[in-house]
Coordinates of C-alpha atoms in Angstrom, one line a residue:
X1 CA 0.0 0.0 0.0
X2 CA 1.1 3.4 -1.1
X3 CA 1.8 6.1 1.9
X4 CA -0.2 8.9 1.9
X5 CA 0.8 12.3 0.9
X6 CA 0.1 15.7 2.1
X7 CA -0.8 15.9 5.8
X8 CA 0.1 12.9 7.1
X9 CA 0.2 11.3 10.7
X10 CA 4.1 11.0 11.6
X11 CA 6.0 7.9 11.9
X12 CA 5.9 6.5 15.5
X13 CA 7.9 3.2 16.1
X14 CA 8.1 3.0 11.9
X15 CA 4.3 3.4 11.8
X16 CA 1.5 6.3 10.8
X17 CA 0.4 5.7 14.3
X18 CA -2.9 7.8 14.7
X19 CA -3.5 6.2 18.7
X20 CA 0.2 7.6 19.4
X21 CA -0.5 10.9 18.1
X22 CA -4.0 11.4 19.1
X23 CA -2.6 10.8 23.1
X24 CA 1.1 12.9 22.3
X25 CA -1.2 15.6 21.3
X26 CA -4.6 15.8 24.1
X27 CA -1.1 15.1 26.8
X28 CA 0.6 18.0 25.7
X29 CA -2.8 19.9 25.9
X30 CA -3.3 19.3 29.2
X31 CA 0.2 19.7 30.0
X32 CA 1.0 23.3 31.3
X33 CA -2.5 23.5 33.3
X34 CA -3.5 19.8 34.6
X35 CA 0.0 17.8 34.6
X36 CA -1.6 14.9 36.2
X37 CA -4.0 14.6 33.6
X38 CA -1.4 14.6 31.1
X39 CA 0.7 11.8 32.3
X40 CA -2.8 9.8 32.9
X41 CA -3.5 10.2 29.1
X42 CA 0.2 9.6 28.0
X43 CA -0.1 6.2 29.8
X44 CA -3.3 5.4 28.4
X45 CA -2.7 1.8 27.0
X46 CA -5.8 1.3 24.8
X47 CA -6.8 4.8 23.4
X48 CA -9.1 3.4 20.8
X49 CA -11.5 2.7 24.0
X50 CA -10.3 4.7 26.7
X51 CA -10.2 8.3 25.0
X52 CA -13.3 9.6 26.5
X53 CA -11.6 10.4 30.2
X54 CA -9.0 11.8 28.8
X55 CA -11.2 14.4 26.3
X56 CA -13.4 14.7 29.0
X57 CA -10.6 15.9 31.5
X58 CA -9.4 18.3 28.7
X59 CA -12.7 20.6 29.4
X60 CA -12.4 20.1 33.1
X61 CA -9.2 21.6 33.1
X62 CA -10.0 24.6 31.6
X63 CA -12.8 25.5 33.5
X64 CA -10.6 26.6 36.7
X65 CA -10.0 29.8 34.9
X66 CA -10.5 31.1 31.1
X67 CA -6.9 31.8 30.5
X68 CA -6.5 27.4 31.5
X69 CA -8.8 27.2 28.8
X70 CA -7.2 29.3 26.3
X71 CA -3.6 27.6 27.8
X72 CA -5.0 24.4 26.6
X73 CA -6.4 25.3 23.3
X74 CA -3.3 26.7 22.5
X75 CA -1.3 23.8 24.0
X76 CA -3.1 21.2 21.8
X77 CA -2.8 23.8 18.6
X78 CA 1.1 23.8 19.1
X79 CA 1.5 20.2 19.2
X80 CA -1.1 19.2 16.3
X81 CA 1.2 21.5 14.4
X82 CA 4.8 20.1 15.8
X83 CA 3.7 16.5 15.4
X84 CA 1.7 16.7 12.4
X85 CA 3.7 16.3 8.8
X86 CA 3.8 17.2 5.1
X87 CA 5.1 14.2 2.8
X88 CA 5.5 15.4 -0.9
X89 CA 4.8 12.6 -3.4
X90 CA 8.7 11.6 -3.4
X91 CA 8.3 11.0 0.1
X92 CA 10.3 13.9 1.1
X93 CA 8.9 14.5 4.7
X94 CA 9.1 18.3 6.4
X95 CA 6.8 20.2 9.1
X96 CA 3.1 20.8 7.9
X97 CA 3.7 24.5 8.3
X98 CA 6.9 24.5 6.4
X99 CA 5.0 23.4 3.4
X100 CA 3.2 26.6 3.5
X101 CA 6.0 28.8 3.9
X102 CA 5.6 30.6 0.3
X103 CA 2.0 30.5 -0.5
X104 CA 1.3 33.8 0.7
X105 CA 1.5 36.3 -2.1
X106 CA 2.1 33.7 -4.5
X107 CA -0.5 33.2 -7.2
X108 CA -1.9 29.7 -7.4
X109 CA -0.5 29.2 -10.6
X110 CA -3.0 26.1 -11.4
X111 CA -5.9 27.4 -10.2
X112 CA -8.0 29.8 -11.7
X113 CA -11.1 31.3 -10.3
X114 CA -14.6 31.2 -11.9
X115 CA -17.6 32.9 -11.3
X116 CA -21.1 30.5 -11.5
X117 CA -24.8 32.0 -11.1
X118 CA -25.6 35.2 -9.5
X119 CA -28.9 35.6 -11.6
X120 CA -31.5 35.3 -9.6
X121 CA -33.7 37.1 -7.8
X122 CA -32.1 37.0 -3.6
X123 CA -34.6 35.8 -0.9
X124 CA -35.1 39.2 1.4
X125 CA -36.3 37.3 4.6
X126 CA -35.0 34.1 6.7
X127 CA -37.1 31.0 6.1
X128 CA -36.6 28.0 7.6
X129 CA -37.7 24.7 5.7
X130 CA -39.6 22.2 8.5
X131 CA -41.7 19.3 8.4
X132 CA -42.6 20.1 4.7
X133 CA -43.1 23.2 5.2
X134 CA -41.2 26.7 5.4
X135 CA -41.4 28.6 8.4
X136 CA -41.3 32.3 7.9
X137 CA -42.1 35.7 10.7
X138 CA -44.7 34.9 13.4
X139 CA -44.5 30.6 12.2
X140 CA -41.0 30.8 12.9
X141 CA -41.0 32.7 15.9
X142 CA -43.3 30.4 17.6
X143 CA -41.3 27.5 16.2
X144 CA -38.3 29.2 18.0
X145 CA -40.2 29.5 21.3
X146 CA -41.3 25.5 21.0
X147 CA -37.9 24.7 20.4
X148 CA -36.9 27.0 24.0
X149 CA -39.7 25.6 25.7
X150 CA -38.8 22.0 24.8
X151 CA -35.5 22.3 25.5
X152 CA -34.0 21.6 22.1
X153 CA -32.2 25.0 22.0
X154 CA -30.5 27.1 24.3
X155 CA -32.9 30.8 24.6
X156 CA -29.9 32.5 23.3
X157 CA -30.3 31.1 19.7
X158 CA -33.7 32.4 20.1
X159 CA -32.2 35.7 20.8
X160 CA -30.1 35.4 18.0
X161 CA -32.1 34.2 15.0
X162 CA -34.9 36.8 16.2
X163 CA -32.4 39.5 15.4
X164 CA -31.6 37.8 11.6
X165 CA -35.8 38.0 11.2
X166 CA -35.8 41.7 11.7
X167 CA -33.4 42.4 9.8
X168 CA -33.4 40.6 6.5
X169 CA -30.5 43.4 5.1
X170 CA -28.1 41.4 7.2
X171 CA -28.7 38.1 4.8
X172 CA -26.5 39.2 2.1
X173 CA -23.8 40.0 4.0
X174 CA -22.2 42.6 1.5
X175 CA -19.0 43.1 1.1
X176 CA -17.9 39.9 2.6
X177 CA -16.5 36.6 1.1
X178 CA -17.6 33.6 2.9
X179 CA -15.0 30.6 2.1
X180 CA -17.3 27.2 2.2
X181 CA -14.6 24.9 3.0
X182 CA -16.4 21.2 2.7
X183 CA -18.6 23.1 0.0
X184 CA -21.0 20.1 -0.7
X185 CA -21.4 19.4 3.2
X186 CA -25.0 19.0 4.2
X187 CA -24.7 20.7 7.2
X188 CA -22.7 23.7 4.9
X189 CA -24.5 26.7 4.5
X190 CA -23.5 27.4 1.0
X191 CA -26.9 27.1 -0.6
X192 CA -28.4 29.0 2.0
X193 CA -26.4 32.1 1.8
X194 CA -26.2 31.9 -1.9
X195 CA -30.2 32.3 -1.8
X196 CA -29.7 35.2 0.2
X197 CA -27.3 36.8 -2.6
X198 CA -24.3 36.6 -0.7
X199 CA -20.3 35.9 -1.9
X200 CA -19.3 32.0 -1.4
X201 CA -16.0 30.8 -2.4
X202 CA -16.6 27.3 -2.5
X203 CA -13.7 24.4 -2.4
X204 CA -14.1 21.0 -2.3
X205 CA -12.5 17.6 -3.8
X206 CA -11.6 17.4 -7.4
X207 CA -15.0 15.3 -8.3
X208 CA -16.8 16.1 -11.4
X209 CA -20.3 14.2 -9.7
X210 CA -19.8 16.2 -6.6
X211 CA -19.2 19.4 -8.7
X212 CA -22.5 18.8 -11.5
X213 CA -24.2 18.3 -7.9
X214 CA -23.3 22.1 -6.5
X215 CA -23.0 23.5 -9.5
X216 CA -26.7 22.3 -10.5
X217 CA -28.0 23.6 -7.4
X218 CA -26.7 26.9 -7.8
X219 CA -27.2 27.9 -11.1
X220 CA -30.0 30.5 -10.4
X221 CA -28.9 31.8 -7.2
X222 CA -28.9 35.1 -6.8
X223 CA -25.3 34.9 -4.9
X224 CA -22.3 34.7 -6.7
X225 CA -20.4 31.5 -6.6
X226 CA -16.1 31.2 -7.0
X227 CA -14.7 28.2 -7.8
X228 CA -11.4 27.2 -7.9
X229 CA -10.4 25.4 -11.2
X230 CA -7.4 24.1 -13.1
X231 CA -7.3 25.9 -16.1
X232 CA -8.8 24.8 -19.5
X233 CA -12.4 25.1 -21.5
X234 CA -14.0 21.6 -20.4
X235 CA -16.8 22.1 -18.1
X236 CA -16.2 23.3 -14.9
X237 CA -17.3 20.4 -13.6
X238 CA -15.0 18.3 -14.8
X239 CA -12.2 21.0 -13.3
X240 CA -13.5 22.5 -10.5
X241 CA -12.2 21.6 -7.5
X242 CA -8.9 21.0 -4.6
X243 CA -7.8 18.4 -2.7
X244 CA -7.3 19.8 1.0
X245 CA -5.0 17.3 2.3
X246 CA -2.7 16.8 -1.0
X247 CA -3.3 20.8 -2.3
X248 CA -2.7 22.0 0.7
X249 CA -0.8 25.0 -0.3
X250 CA -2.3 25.9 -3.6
X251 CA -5.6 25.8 -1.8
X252 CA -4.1 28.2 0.7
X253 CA -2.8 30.5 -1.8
X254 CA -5.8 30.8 -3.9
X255 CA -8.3 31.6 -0.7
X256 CA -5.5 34.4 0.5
X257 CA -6.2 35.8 -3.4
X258 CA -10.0 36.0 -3.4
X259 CA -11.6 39.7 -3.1
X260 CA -13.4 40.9 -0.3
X261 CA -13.3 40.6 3.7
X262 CA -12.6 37.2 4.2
X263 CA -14.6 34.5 6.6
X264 CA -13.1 31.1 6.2
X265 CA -15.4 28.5 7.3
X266 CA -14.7 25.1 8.3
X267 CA -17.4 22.1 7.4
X268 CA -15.1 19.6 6.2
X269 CA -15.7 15.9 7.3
X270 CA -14.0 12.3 5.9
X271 CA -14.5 9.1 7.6
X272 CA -11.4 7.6 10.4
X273 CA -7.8 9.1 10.4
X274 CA -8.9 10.9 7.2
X275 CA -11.0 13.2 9.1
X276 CA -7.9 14.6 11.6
X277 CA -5.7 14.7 8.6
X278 CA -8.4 17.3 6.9
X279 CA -8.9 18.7 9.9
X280 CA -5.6 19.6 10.1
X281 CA -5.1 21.1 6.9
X282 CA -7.9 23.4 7.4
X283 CA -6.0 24.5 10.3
X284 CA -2.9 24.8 8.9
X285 CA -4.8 26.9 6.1
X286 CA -6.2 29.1 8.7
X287 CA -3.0 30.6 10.4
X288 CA -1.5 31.5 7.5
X289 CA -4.8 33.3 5.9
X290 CA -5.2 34.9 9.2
X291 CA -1.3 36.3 9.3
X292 CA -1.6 37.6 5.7
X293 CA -5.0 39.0 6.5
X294 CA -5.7 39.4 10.2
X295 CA -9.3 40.9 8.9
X296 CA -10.7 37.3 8.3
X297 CA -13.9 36.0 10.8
X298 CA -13.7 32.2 11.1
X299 CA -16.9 29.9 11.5
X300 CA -17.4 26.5 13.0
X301 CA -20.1 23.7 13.3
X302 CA -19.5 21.6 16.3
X303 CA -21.0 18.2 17.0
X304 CA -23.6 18.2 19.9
X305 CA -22.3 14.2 20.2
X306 CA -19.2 15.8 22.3
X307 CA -18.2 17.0 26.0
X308 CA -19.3 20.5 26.5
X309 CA -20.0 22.5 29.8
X310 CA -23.4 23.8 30.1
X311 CA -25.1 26.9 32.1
X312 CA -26.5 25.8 35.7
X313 CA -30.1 26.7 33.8
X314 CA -29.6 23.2 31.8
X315 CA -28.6 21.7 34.5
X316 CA -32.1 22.5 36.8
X317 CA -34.1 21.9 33.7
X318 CA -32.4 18.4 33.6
X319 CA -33.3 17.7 37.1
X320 CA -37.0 18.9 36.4
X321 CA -37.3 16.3 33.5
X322 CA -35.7 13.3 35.7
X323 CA -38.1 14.1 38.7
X324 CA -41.3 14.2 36.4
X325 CA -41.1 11.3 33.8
X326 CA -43.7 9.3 35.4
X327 CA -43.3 6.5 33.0
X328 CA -39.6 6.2 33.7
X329 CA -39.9 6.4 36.9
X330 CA -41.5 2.7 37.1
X331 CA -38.9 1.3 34.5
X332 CA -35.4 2.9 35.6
X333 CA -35.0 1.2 38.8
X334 CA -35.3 -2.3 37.4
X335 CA -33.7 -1.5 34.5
X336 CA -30.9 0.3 36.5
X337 CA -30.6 -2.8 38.7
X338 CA -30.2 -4.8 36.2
X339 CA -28.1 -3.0 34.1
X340 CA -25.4 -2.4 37.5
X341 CA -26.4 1.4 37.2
X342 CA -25.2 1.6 33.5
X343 CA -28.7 2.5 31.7
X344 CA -31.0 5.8 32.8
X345 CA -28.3 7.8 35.1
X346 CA -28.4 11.1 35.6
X347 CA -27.4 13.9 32.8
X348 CA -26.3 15.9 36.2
X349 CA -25.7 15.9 39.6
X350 CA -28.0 18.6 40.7
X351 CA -27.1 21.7 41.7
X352 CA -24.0 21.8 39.1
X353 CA -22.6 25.0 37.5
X354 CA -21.9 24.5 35.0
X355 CA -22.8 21.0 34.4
X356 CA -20.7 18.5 31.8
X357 CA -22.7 17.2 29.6
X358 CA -20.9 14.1 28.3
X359 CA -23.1 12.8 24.5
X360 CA -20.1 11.5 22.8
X361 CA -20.9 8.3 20.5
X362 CA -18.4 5.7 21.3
X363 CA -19.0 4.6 18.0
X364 CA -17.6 7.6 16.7
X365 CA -14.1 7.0 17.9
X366 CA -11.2 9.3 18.9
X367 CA -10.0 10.3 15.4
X368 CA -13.7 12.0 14.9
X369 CA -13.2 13.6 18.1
X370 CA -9.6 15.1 17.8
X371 CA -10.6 16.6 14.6
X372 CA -13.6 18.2 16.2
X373 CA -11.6 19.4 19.4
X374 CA -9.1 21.0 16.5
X375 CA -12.0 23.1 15.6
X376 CA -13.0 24.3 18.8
X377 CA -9.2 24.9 20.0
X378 CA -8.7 27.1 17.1
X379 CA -12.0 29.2 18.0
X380 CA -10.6 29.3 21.1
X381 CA -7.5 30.7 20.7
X382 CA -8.5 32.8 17.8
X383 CA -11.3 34.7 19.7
X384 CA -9.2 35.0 23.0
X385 CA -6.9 37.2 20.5
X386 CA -9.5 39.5 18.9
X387 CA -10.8 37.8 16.0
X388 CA -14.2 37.4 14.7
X389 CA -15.7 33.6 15.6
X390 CA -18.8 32.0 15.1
X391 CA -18.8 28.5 17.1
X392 CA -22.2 26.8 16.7
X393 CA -23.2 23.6 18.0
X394 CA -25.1 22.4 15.7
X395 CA -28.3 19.7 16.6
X396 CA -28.8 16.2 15.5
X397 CA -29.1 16.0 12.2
X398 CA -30.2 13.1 9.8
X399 CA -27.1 13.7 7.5
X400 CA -25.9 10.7 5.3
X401 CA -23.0 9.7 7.8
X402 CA -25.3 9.5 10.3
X403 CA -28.1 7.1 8.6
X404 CA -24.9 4.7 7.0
X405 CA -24.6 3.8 10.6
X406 CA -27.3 2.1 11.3
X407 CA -27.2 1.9 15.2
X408 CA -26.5 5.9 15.5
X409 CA -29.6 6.0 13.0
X410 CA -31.7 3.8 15.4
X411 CA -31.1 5.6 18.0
X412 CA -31.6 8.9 16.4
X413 CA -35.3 7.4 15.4
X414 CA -35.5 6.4 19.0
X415 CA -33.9 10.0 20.7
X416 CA -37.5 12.0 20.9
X417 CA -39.0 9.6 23.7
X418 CA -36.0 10.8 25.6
X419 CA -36.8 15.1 24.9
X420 CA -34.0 14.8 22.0
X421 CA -34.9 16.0 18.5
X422 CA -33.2 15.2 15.9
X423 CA -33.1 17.9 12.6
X424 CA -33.6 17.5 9.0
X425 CA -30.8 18.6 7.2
X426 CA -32.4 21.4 5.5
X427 CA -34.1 22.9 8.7
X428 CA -30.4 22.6 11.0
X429 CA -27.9 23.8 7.9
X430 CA -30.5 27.0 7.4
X431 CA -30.5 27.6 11.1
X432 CA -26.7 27.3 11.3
X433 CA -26.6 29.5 8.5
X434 CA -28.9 32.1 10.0
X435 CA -26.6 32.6 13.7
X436 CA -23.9 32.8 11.0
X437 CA -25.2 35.8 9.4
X438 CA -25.9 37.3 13.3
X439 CA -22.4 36.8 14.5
X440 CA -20.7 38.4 11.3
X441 CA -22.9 41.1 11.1
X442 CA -23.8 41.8 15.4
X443 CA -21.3 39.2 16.9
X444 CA -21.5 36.6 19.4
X445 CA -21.5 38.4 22.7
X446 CA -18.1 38.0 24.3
X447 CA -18.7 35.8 27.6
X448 CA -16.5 36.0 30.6
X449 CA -14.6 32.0 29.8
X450 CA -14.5 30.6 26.7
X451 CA -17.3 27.3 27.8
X452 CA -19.6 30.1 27.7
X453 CA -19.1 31.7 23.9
X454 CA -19.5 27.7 23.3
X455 CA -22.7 27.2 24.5
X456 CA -23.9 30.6 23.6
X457 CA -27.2 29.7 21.2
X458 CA -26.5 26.2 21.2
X459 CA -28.9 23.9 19.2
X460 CA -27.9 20.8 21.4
X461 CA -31.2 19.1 20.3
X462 CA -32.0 18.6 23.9
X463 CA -29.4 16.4 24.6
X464 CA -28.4 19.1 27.1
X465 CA -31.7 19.2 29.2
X466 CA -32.7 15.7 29.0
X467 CA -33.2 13.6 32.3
X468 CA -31.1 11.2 31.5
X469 CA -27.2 10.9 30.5
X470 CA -27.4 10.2 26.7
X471 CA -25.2 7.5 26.6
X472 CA -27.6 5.8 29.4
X473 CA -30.7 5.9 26.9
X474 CA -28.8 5.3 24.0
X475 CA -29.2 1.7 23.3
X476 CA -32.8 1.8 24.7
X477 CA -33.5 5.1 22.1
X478 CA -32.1 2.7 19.4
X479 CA -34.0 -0.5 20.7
X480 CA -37.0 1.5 20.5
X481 CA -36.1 3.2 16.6
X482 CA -34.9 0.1 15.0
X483 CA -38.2 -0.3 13.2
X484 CA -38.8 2.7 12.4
X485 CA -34.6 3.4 11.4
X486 CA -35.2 0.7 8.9
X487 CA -35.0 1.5 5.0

């Protein structure tokens, strides 16, 4: 088998070793604030299944003070970039960042960029698609206070998206170029703010299908779509197009090229190691666009299936819900008995704030969540130093790497006897899309540690508010949506 090129995991004992890296790098996070931790998740001798203490400890860490926080972000930035590695294609190795030394100010030479649709007539108010229908003024302002009242978002995003609705100017977001990096990601909002006329640079992977796909869907938008291409007169399609892992530095050079105030966001997503790798990249991408113009916002989607600390508010509304299911209530202690305490606990101990809400998916594995903690260590560290960030936790959402798995898909048709809700994509990548509008144009209101810009209008699907720990009802939520999970 070939070794891979671009970003690449370093050798470790004459292996790609993505375990050995994935502990070197959440050690050296914890490092400077929580040595303890860090010599507990250095030793850890079976990381593919004993991860989640270790990610979990990284969040606990950081709540002592918001400069730990921002100690560990940074931290876990440094090493992902010290341990990380660029291998050209004749298997010369050097430092990811070293590969990017030139880009800036150098044209992509094998890129060009070319403008697609910008016809049409823009949408001039925020709709949100739901249940077949589209929710638009006073419909989706109840919707929004069902959504509070259920629990499925934090009252913030209500805040928030209220803001977007009266002001429907905000949706175009003139004079601002909004990098889609991950461009056909369902959870993207590329199609979303092209309907509201706005500027999307859009790069994804050199695949003609996945190109006829975008391209198709935005041919009568009224924003204006740039692609990067390799030169020529075949159809864009079949040009259009960057690999982010193996183009790492002509993609870079090309996005520090494109007009306007830049916001770079990150929705890329690949399956295993793949995912870190990309993840990676993006980063890598990200420092040197932000050192050659310190101007550019930065977005993020985070997983809600992750370790997050949540206000004192979620916390009492969790201990509500467990005191007054009356139908649990006759089934958890048997079941809790004869699980030995595994199945129904407790989201909380009561009283907590903030809480932690653990939701992670086993299933998901410890590659999946690196490259998601990446994300948030970047927003961290990038906000803590004056830039523009939107972080979004995004809900539950019925994307196709979701249903392939067909336990997390059970469960998810299981989740809303437990108070979770699960989105359609459509109705979560428009509402993402939406808060992104309100913190380029307003901001996200800068909190006193960085937990709280986190969890500031977070669309947690209820997972935060529920009675029960998530992974405690998880295999009773799928038990109870495998009929209705099946094809």
């Amino acid at each position: 088998m070939n070794d891979p090129t671009g970003a690449v995991f370093p050798e470790v004992d004459g292996r790609r070793s993505t375990s050995a890296t994935g502990r070197g790098i959440v050690a050296d996070a914890l490092r400077p604030v929580d040595p303890v931790g860090a010599a507990a998740a250095q030793r850890e001798t079976n990381w593919r299944s004993g991860y989640l203490t270790h990610f979990r400890r990284l969040v606990e860490a950081g709540l002592t003070s918001p400069q730990d926080a921002v100690t560990i972000a940074d931290a876990g930035l440094a090493s992902v970039h010290d341990r990380m590695r660029w291998r050209d294609p004749d298997g010369t190795e050097c430092a990811l960042d070293a590969a990017l030394g030139g880009v800036v100010g150098s044209p992509a030479d094998n890129l060009v960029t070319q403008s697609h649709g910008g016809g049409g007539e823009p949408d001039t108010a925020l709709t949100v698609p739901y249940r077949g229908t589209r929710l638009a003024g006073d419909d989706l302002r109840r919707r929004l206070d069902t959504w509070v009242d259920d629990g499925v978002v934090e009252p913030s995003l209500r805040e928030a998206v209220g803001l977007v609705l009266d002001n429907p100017d905000w949706l175009r977001l003139e004079g601002r170029t909004v990098v889609v990096l991950g461009a056909a990601a369902e959870m993207g909002p590329l199609r979303s703010l092209l309907r509201w006329g706005a500027t999307v640079a859009a790069v994804d992977l050199p695949r003609p299908d996945l190109w006829t796909r975008v391209l198709d869907d935005t041919a009568s938008s009224a924003g204006r779509l740039l692609v990067p291409a390799s030169p020529g007169t075949s159809p864009l399609a079949e040009r259009a197009g960057v690999d982010l892992i193996g183009g790492l530095p002509t993609a870079t050079g090309w996005v520090c090229g494109l007009p306007g105030q830049l916001v770079v966001g990150n929705y890329v997503y690949a399956d295993g190691a793949t995912n870190v790798r990309v993840s990676t990249a993006v980063d890598a991408m990200t420092r040197i666009v932000r050192l050659a113009r310190p101007d550019t916002a930065l977005s993020f989607l985070a997983t809600p299936t992750d370790v997050f600390a949540v206000p004192g508010e979620a916390v009492d509304a969790s201990a509500r819900s467990y005191a007054q299911r009356r139908t649990s209530k006759v089934l958890r202690g048997p079941l809790r008995t004869l699980s030995g305490g595994r199945l129904l606990r407790r989201n909380y101990q009561p009283g907590e704030d903030p809480g932690i809400n653990d939701s992670v998916v086993l299933q998901q594995g410890p590659n999946y969540l690196l490259a998601k903690r990446i994300q948030r260590w970047r927003a961290t560290s990038a906000r803590a130093r004056g830039a523009t960030v939107s972080f979004k936790i995004a809900p539950p959402t019925r994307t196709r790497s979701v249903v392939k798995n067909r336990a997390l898909a059970a469960a998810y048709a299981g989740s809303h006897r437990f108070g979770v809700e699960v989105f359609e994509p459509g109705t979560a990548n428009t509402l993402m899309a939406a808060l992104l509008v309100h913190d380029l144009t307003v901001g996200s209101p800068r909190q006193e540690h960085p937990w709280q810009d986190e969890a500031y209008a977070a669309a947690h699907g209820g997972l935060w508010r529920a009675a029960y720990d998530p992974r405690s009802a998880l295999g009773l939520a799928a038990l109870l949506g495998a009929a209705s999970a099946r094809p």
